[in-house]
Amino acid sequence: MTKRGATLLAVLALATHATAQFTPTAQSARNSALGGCLILQPETGTQLDLGWRQGYLSQGMATKTLQATIPVGKTTTAYAGYSHFGDAVYHEQQATAAYAIMLNRQITVGVYGQYSNIGTDDAHYKPQHWLDAGVVLTAAAGDRTGAYLVAGSRHWDTDRPLGGRIGATYSPTDGLLTVAELAIEERTRLRCGLEYTYEKRYSARAGLSTNPLVMTFGVGYKIKNYHIDLSTEVHQVLGLSPQITLGLCL
């Protein structure tokens, strides 16, 4: 699987929705540390990720994710992911499936579908279900510049039933990555991030997201086929949200 195929699958994996209690910017700690932007996944081959996030100032509220990218052929990639947010009473679950095709060395297209369920053990609350779908386009101009576009339905959001993201990445020098993104979700947000990688093993990251203002920081470490990423988001009202992602590339 190429980097472009993995890029698309990262985009599909991170096309999450917001909840009343908790608004994740991304399922991956790496992306979270970069302001929640949808950025390249550098690994190739079959990749498995296991993530955890603590809710903003919410005792017991946490997000757990499990996702995998699987090469189907030289130019196609499949993705499957599952995410759960909540505690012993409140439950929010999301399952995602995606398929990506690399048209050439510069362009990849794909489709995704997501099933969402929100419920609670409170008998007075009616469970809610949604089925959303969308398309993704990624493009590269050389080895240092890339762009992506995500457009999809948002049936759970009556105010904005359609949404998307458009972003660009640029690597001015080896080891340095910059990314900027405009996201149209329940609100319109600007996001940006910066990552510096040393010896292809150690990484330091920082980012920013607006509306509301969220500052993000993180570090990463890789050894052989394993990687670990740590991040935290500093919300202007709600405080800290730490996150960890463990991964394996086969």
Tab-separated table of C-alpha atoms in Angstrom:
chain	number	residue	atom	x	y	z
A	1	MET	CA	0.000	0.000	0.000
A	2	THR	CA	1.328	3.424	-0.926
A	3	LYS	CA	1.413	6.493	1.271
A	4	ARG	CA	-1.394	7.982	-0.786
A	5	GLY	CA	-3.593	4.977	-0.110
A	6	ALA	CA	-2.834	5.257	3.586
A	7	THR	CA	-3.573	8.976	3.429
A	8	LEU	CA	-7.058	8.332	2.133
A	9	LEU	CA	-7.720	5.726	4.773
A	10	ALA	CA	-6.561	8.144	7.457
A	11	VAL	CA	-9.053	10.692	6.130
A	12	LEU	CA	-11.872	8.161	6.164
A	13	ALA	CA	-10.955	6.997	9.627
A	14	LEU	CA	-11.043	10.523	11.011
A	15	ALA	CA	-14.326	11.688	9.489
A	16	THR	CA	-16.043	11.538	12.893
A	17	HIS	CA	-19.026	13.438	14.174
A	18	ALA	CA	-19.441	15.583	17.267
A	19	THR	CA	-21.488	14.877	20.381
A	20	ALA	CA	-23.138	17.167	22.885
A	21	GLN	CA	-20.764	16.101	25.661
A	22	PHE	CA	-17.499	15.639	23.799
A	23	THR	CA	-16.061	16.893	20.511
A	24	PRO	CA	-13.030	14.876	19.365
A	25	THR	CA	-10.875	16.508	16.708
A	26	ALA	CA	-9.399	13.201	15.555
A	27	GLN	CA	-9.244	9.536	16.490
A	28	SER	CA	-5.448	9.331	16.188
A	29	ALA	CA	-3.161	10.947	18.771
A	30	ARG	CA	-0.862	12.069	15.959
A	31	ASN	CA	-3.649	13.898	14.159
A	32	SER	CA	-4.974	15.252	17.441
A	33	ALA	CA	-1.565	16.783	18.210
A	34	LEU	CA	-1.653	18.522	14.815
A	35	GLY	CA	-4.806	20.460	15.596
A	36	GLY	CA	-7.066	17.644	14.399
A	37	CYS	CA	-5.996	17.983	10.756
A	38	LEU	CA	-6.305	14.938	8.496
A	39	ILE	CA	-2.698	14.221	7.638
A	40	LEU	CA	-0.590	11.494	6.030
A	41	GLN	CA	-0.200	8.120	7.636
A	42	PRO	CA	3.478	7.341	6.977
A	43	GLU	CA	3.359	3.585	7.428
A	44	THR	CA	2.890	1.090	4.611
A	45	GLY	CA	1.450	-2.400	4.655
A	46	THR	CA	-1.295	-3.574	6.993
A	47	GLN	CA	-1.608	-1.145	9.894
A	48	LEU	CA	-3.472	-1.698	13.147
A	49	ASP	CA	-4.134	1.094	15.659
A	50	LEU	CA	-5.574	1.064	19.166
A	51	GLY	CA	-6.394	4.436	20.743
A	52	TRP	CA	-7.706	5.936	23.971
A	53	ARG	CA	-8.823	9.483	24.868
A	54	GLN	CA	-10.038	10.919	28.167
A	55	GLY	CA	-13.008	13.278	27.918
A	56	TYR	CA	-12.623	16.916	28.805
A	57	LEU	CA	-12.961	17.160	32.591
A	58	SER	CA	-15.414	14.239	32.494
A	59	GLN	CA	-14.659	11.518	34.997
A	60	GLY	CA	-15.176	8.145	33.349
A	61	MET	CA	-15.936	9.624	29.918
A	62	ALA	CA	-13.461	8.271	27.383
A	63	THR	CA	-13.113	7.325	23.727
A	64	LYS	CA	-11.722	3.988	22.597
A	65	THR	CA	-10.875	3.260	18.955
A	66	LEU	CA	-9.696	0.270	16.966
A	67	GLN	CA	-8.917	0.613	13.264
A	68	ALA	CA	-7.050	-1.217	10.511
A	69	THR	CA	-5.917	-0.469	6.971
A	70	ILE	CA	-5.475	-3.474	4.698
A	71	PRO	CA	-3.914	-3.515	1.204
A	72	VAL	CA	-6.217	-5.335	-1.228
A	73	GLY	CA	-3.969	-4.963	-4.269
A	74	LYS	CA	-1.256	-2.754	-5.689
A	75	THR	CA	-3.647	0.166	-6.134
A	76	THR	CA	-6.528	-0.512	-3.726
A	77	THR	CA	-6.880	-0.365	0.044
A	78	ALA	CA	-9.645	-1.283	2.478
A	79	TYR	CA	-10.304	0.214	5.897
A	80	ALA	CA	-12.404	-0.829	8.895
A	81	GLY	CA	-12.759	1.053	12.159
A	82	TYR	CA	-14.767	1.105	15.384
A	83	SER	CA	-15.025	3.854	17.988
A	84	HIS	CA	-16.841	4.013	21.333
A	85	PHE	CA	-17.369	7.069	23.517
A	86	GLY	CA	-19.076	7.226	26.888
A	87	ASP	CA	-19.115	5.743	30.372
A	88	ALA	CA	-21.203	3.169	32.232
A	89	VAL	CA	-24.450	4.962	31.325
A	90	TYR	CA	-23.949	6.933	28.103
A	91	HIS	CA	-22.866	5.144	24.907
A	92	GLU	CA	-21.918	6.446	21.504
A	93	GLN	CA	-20.630	3.990	18.900
A	94	GLN	CA	-19.452	4.394	15.328
A	95	ALA	CA	-18.432	1.799	12.728
A	96	THR	CA	-16.708	2.853	9.500
A	97	ALA	CA	-15.859	0.975	6.311
A	98	ALA	CA	-13.974	2.428	3.342
A	99	TYR	CA	-12.423	1.538	0.016
A	100	ALA	CA	-9.711	3.518	-1.788
A	101	ILE	CA	-8.370	3.320	-5.345
A	102	MET	CA	-5.133	4.961	-6.468
A	103	LEU	CA	-5.780	6.217	-10.006
A	104	ASN	CA	-2.154	7.194	-10.615
A	105	ARG	CA	0.894	8.363	-8.672
A	106	GLN	CA	-0.779	11.684	-7.891
A	107	ILE	CA	-4.503	11.028	-7.341
A	108	THR	CA	-6.461	8.679	-5.070
A	109	VAL	CA	-10.250	8.501	-4.736
A	110	GLY	CA	-12.431	6.587	-2.342
A	111	VAL	CA	-15.802	6.119	-0.695
A	112	TYR	CA	-16.797	5.481	2.901
A	113	GLY	CA	-19.839	4.587	4.934
A	114	GLN	CA	-20.436	5.148	8.649
A	115	TYR	CA	-23.038	3.784	11.026
A	116	SER	CA	-23.554	5.719	14.268
A	117	ASN	CA	-25.565	4.828	17.354
A	118	ILE	CA	-26.176	6.980	20.429
A	119	GLY	CA	-27.974	5.638	23.466
A	120	THR	CA	-28.137	5.549	27.248
A	121	ASP	CA	-29.310	3.258	29.991
A	122	ASP	CA	-31.898	5.898	30.902
A	123	ALA	CA	-35.279	4.409	29.888
A	124	HIS	CA	-36.668	7.889	29.120
A	125	TYR	CA	-34.090	8.484	26.379
A	126	LYS	CA	-34.784	7.197	22.864
A	127	PRO	CA	-31.710	5.720	21.090
A	128	GLN	CA	-30.652	7.425	17.855
A	129	HIS	CA	-29.171	5.879	14.709
A	130	TRP	CA	-27.563	7.362	11.581
A	131	LEU	CA	-26.057	6.047	8.388
A	132	ASP	CA	-23.749	8.481	6.564
A	133	ALA	CA	-21.656	8.190	3.401
A	134	GLY	CA	-19.113	10.306	1.571
A	135	VAL	CA	-16.286	10.583	-0.921
A	136	VAL	CA	-12.636	11.547	-0.576
A	137	LEU	CA	-10.077	12.879	-3.023
A	138	THR	CA	-6.346	13.184	-2.316
A	139	ALA	CA	-3.717	14.615	-4.628
A	140	ALA	CA	0.065	15.003	-4.539
A	141	ALA	CA	2.338	17.417	-6.358
A	142	GLY	CA	5.802	15.921	-5.983
A	143	ASP	CA	7.092	14.435	-2.735
A	144	ARG	CA	6.607	17.523	-0.564
A	145	THR	CA	3.131	18.885	-1.324
A	146	GLY	CA	-0.281	17.282	-1.022
A	147	ALA	CA	-3.966	18.156	-0.727
A	148	TYR	CA	-7.189	16.424	0.308
A	149	LEU	CA	-10.936	16.970	0.064
A	150	VAL	CA	-13.631	15.184	2.090
A	151	ALA	CA	-17.362	15.589	1.384
A	152	GLY	CA	-20.143	13.596	3.011
A	153	SER	CA	-23.599	13.465	4.526
A	154	ARG	CA	-24.245	14.329	8.176
A	155	HIS	CA	-27.758	12.999	8.892
A	156	TRP	CA	-27.327	13.440	12.620
A	157	ASP	CA	-26.816	17.221	12.162
A	158	THR	CA	-30.106	18.855	11.152
A	159	ASP	CA	-28.464	22.280	10.762
A	160	ARG	CA	-25.681	21.081	8.445
A	161	PRO	CA	-26.703	17.789	6.809
A	162	LEU	CA	-23.716	18.088	4.448
A	163	GLY	CA	-20.142	18.843	5.446
A	164	GLY	CA	-16.535	18.412	4.528
A	165	ARG	CA	-12.898	19.306	4.915
A	166	ILE	CA	-10.294	20.694	2.564
A	167	GLY	CA	-6.636	20.769	3.495
A	168	ALA	CA	-3.064	20.898	2.265
A	169	THR	CA	0.279	19.555	3.479
A	170	TYR	CA	3.763	20.865	2.755
A	171	SER	CA	7.178	19.557	3.768
A	172	PRO	CA	9.709	22.384	3.316
A	173	THR	CA	12.602	20.144	4.336
A	174	ASP	CA	13.227	16.550	5.370
A	175	GLY	CA	11.722	15.824	8.766
A	176	LEU	CA	9.436	18.869	8.834
A	177	LEU	CA	5.715	18.722	7.965
A	178	THR	CA	3.148	21.530	7.967
A	179	VAL	CA	-0.595	21.138	7.447
A	180	ALA	CA	-3.582	23.500	7.258
A	181	GLU	CA	-7.269	22.703	6.970
A	182	LEU	CA	-10.723	24.290	6.682
A	183	ALA	CA	-13.464	22.104	8.178
A	184	ILE	CA	-17.199	22.648	7.721
A	185	GLU	CA	-18.800	20.612	10.483
A	186	GLU	CA	-21.354	21.696	13.099
A	187	ARG	CA	-19.210	24.841	12.995
A	188	THR	CA	-16.693	26.176	10.518
A	189	ARG	CA	-13.180	25.664	11.861
A	190	LEU	CA	-9.626	26.488	10.827
A	191	ARG	CA	-6.933	24.033	11.858
A	192	CYS	CA	-3.162	23.939	11.445
A	193	GLY	CA	-0.291	21.812	12.666
A	194	LEU	CA	3.487	21.389	12.651
A	195	GLU	CA	5.491	18.168	13.045
A	196	TYR	CA	9.250	17.683	13.307
A	197	THR	CA	10.678	14.148	13.046
A	198	TYR	CA	14.271	13.316	14.017
A	199	GLU	CA	16.015	10.236	12.597
A	200	LYS	CA	12.598	8.956	11.423
A	201	ARG	CA	11.969	7.805	14.986
A	202	TYR	CA	11.289	10.717	17.346
A	203	SER	CA	8.551	13.275	16.630
A	204	ALA	CA	7.384	16.511	18.256
A	205	ARG	CA	4.064	18.115	17.262
A	206	ALA	CA	1.932	21.179	17.909
A	207	GLY	CA	-1.290	22.530	16.461
A	208	LEU	CA	-4.250	24.852	16.766
A	209	SER	CA	-7.974	24.627	16.096
A	210	THR	CA	-10.480	27.507	16.171
A	211	ASN	CA	-14.153	27.885	17.096
A	212	PRO	CA	-13.597	27.164	19.963
A	213	LEU	CA	-9.887	27.717	20.500
A	214	VAL	CA	-8.027	24.445	21.140
A	215	MET	CA	-4.238	24.214	21.414
A	216	THR	CA	-2.665	20.796	20.843
A	217	PHE	CA	0.710	19.219	21.630
A	218	GLY	CA	2.197	15.756	21.275
A	219	VAL	CA	5.163	13.459	20.814
A	220	GLY	CA	5.711	10.186	18.957
A	221	TYR	CA	8.185	7.320	18.931
A	222	LYS	CA	8.757	4.477	16.461
A	223	ILE	CA	10.786	1.320	16.818
A	224	LYS	CA	10.803	-1.341	14.123
A	225	ASN	CA	7.136	-2.065	13.255
A	226	TYR	CA	5.682	-0.389	16.346
A	227	HIS	CA	4.721	3.200	17.091
A	228	ILE	CA	3.325	5.090	20.077
A	229	ASP	CA	1.855	8.592	19.962
A	230	LEU	CA	0.899	10.803	22.907
A	231	SER	CA	-1.043	14.056	22.699
A	232	THR	CA	-3.102	16.493	24.707
A	233	GLU	CA	-5.640	19.124	23.723
A	234	VAL	CA	-5.973	22.300	25.784
A	235	HIS	CA	-9.549	23.587	25.418
A	236	GLN	CA	-10.159	27.252	26.275
A	237	VAL	CA	-13.131	26.331	28.473
A	238	LEU	CA	-13.071	22.592	29.190
A	239	GLY	CA	-9.400	22.030	29.963
A	240	LEU	CA	-7.156	19.073	29.089
A	241	SER	CA	-7.891	15.939	27.038
A	242	PRO	CA	-4.956	13.476	26.954
A	243	GLN	CA	-4.769	10.755	24.292
A	244	ILE	CA	-2.601	7.751	23.399
A	245	THR	CA	-2.446	5.649	20.227
A	246	LEU	CA	-0.549	2.364	19.922
A	247	GLY	CA	0.091	0.939	16.465
A	248	LEU	CA	1.560	-2.007	14.621
A	249	CYS	CA	2.515	-2.135	10.936
A	250	LEU	CA	2.807	-5.626	9.448
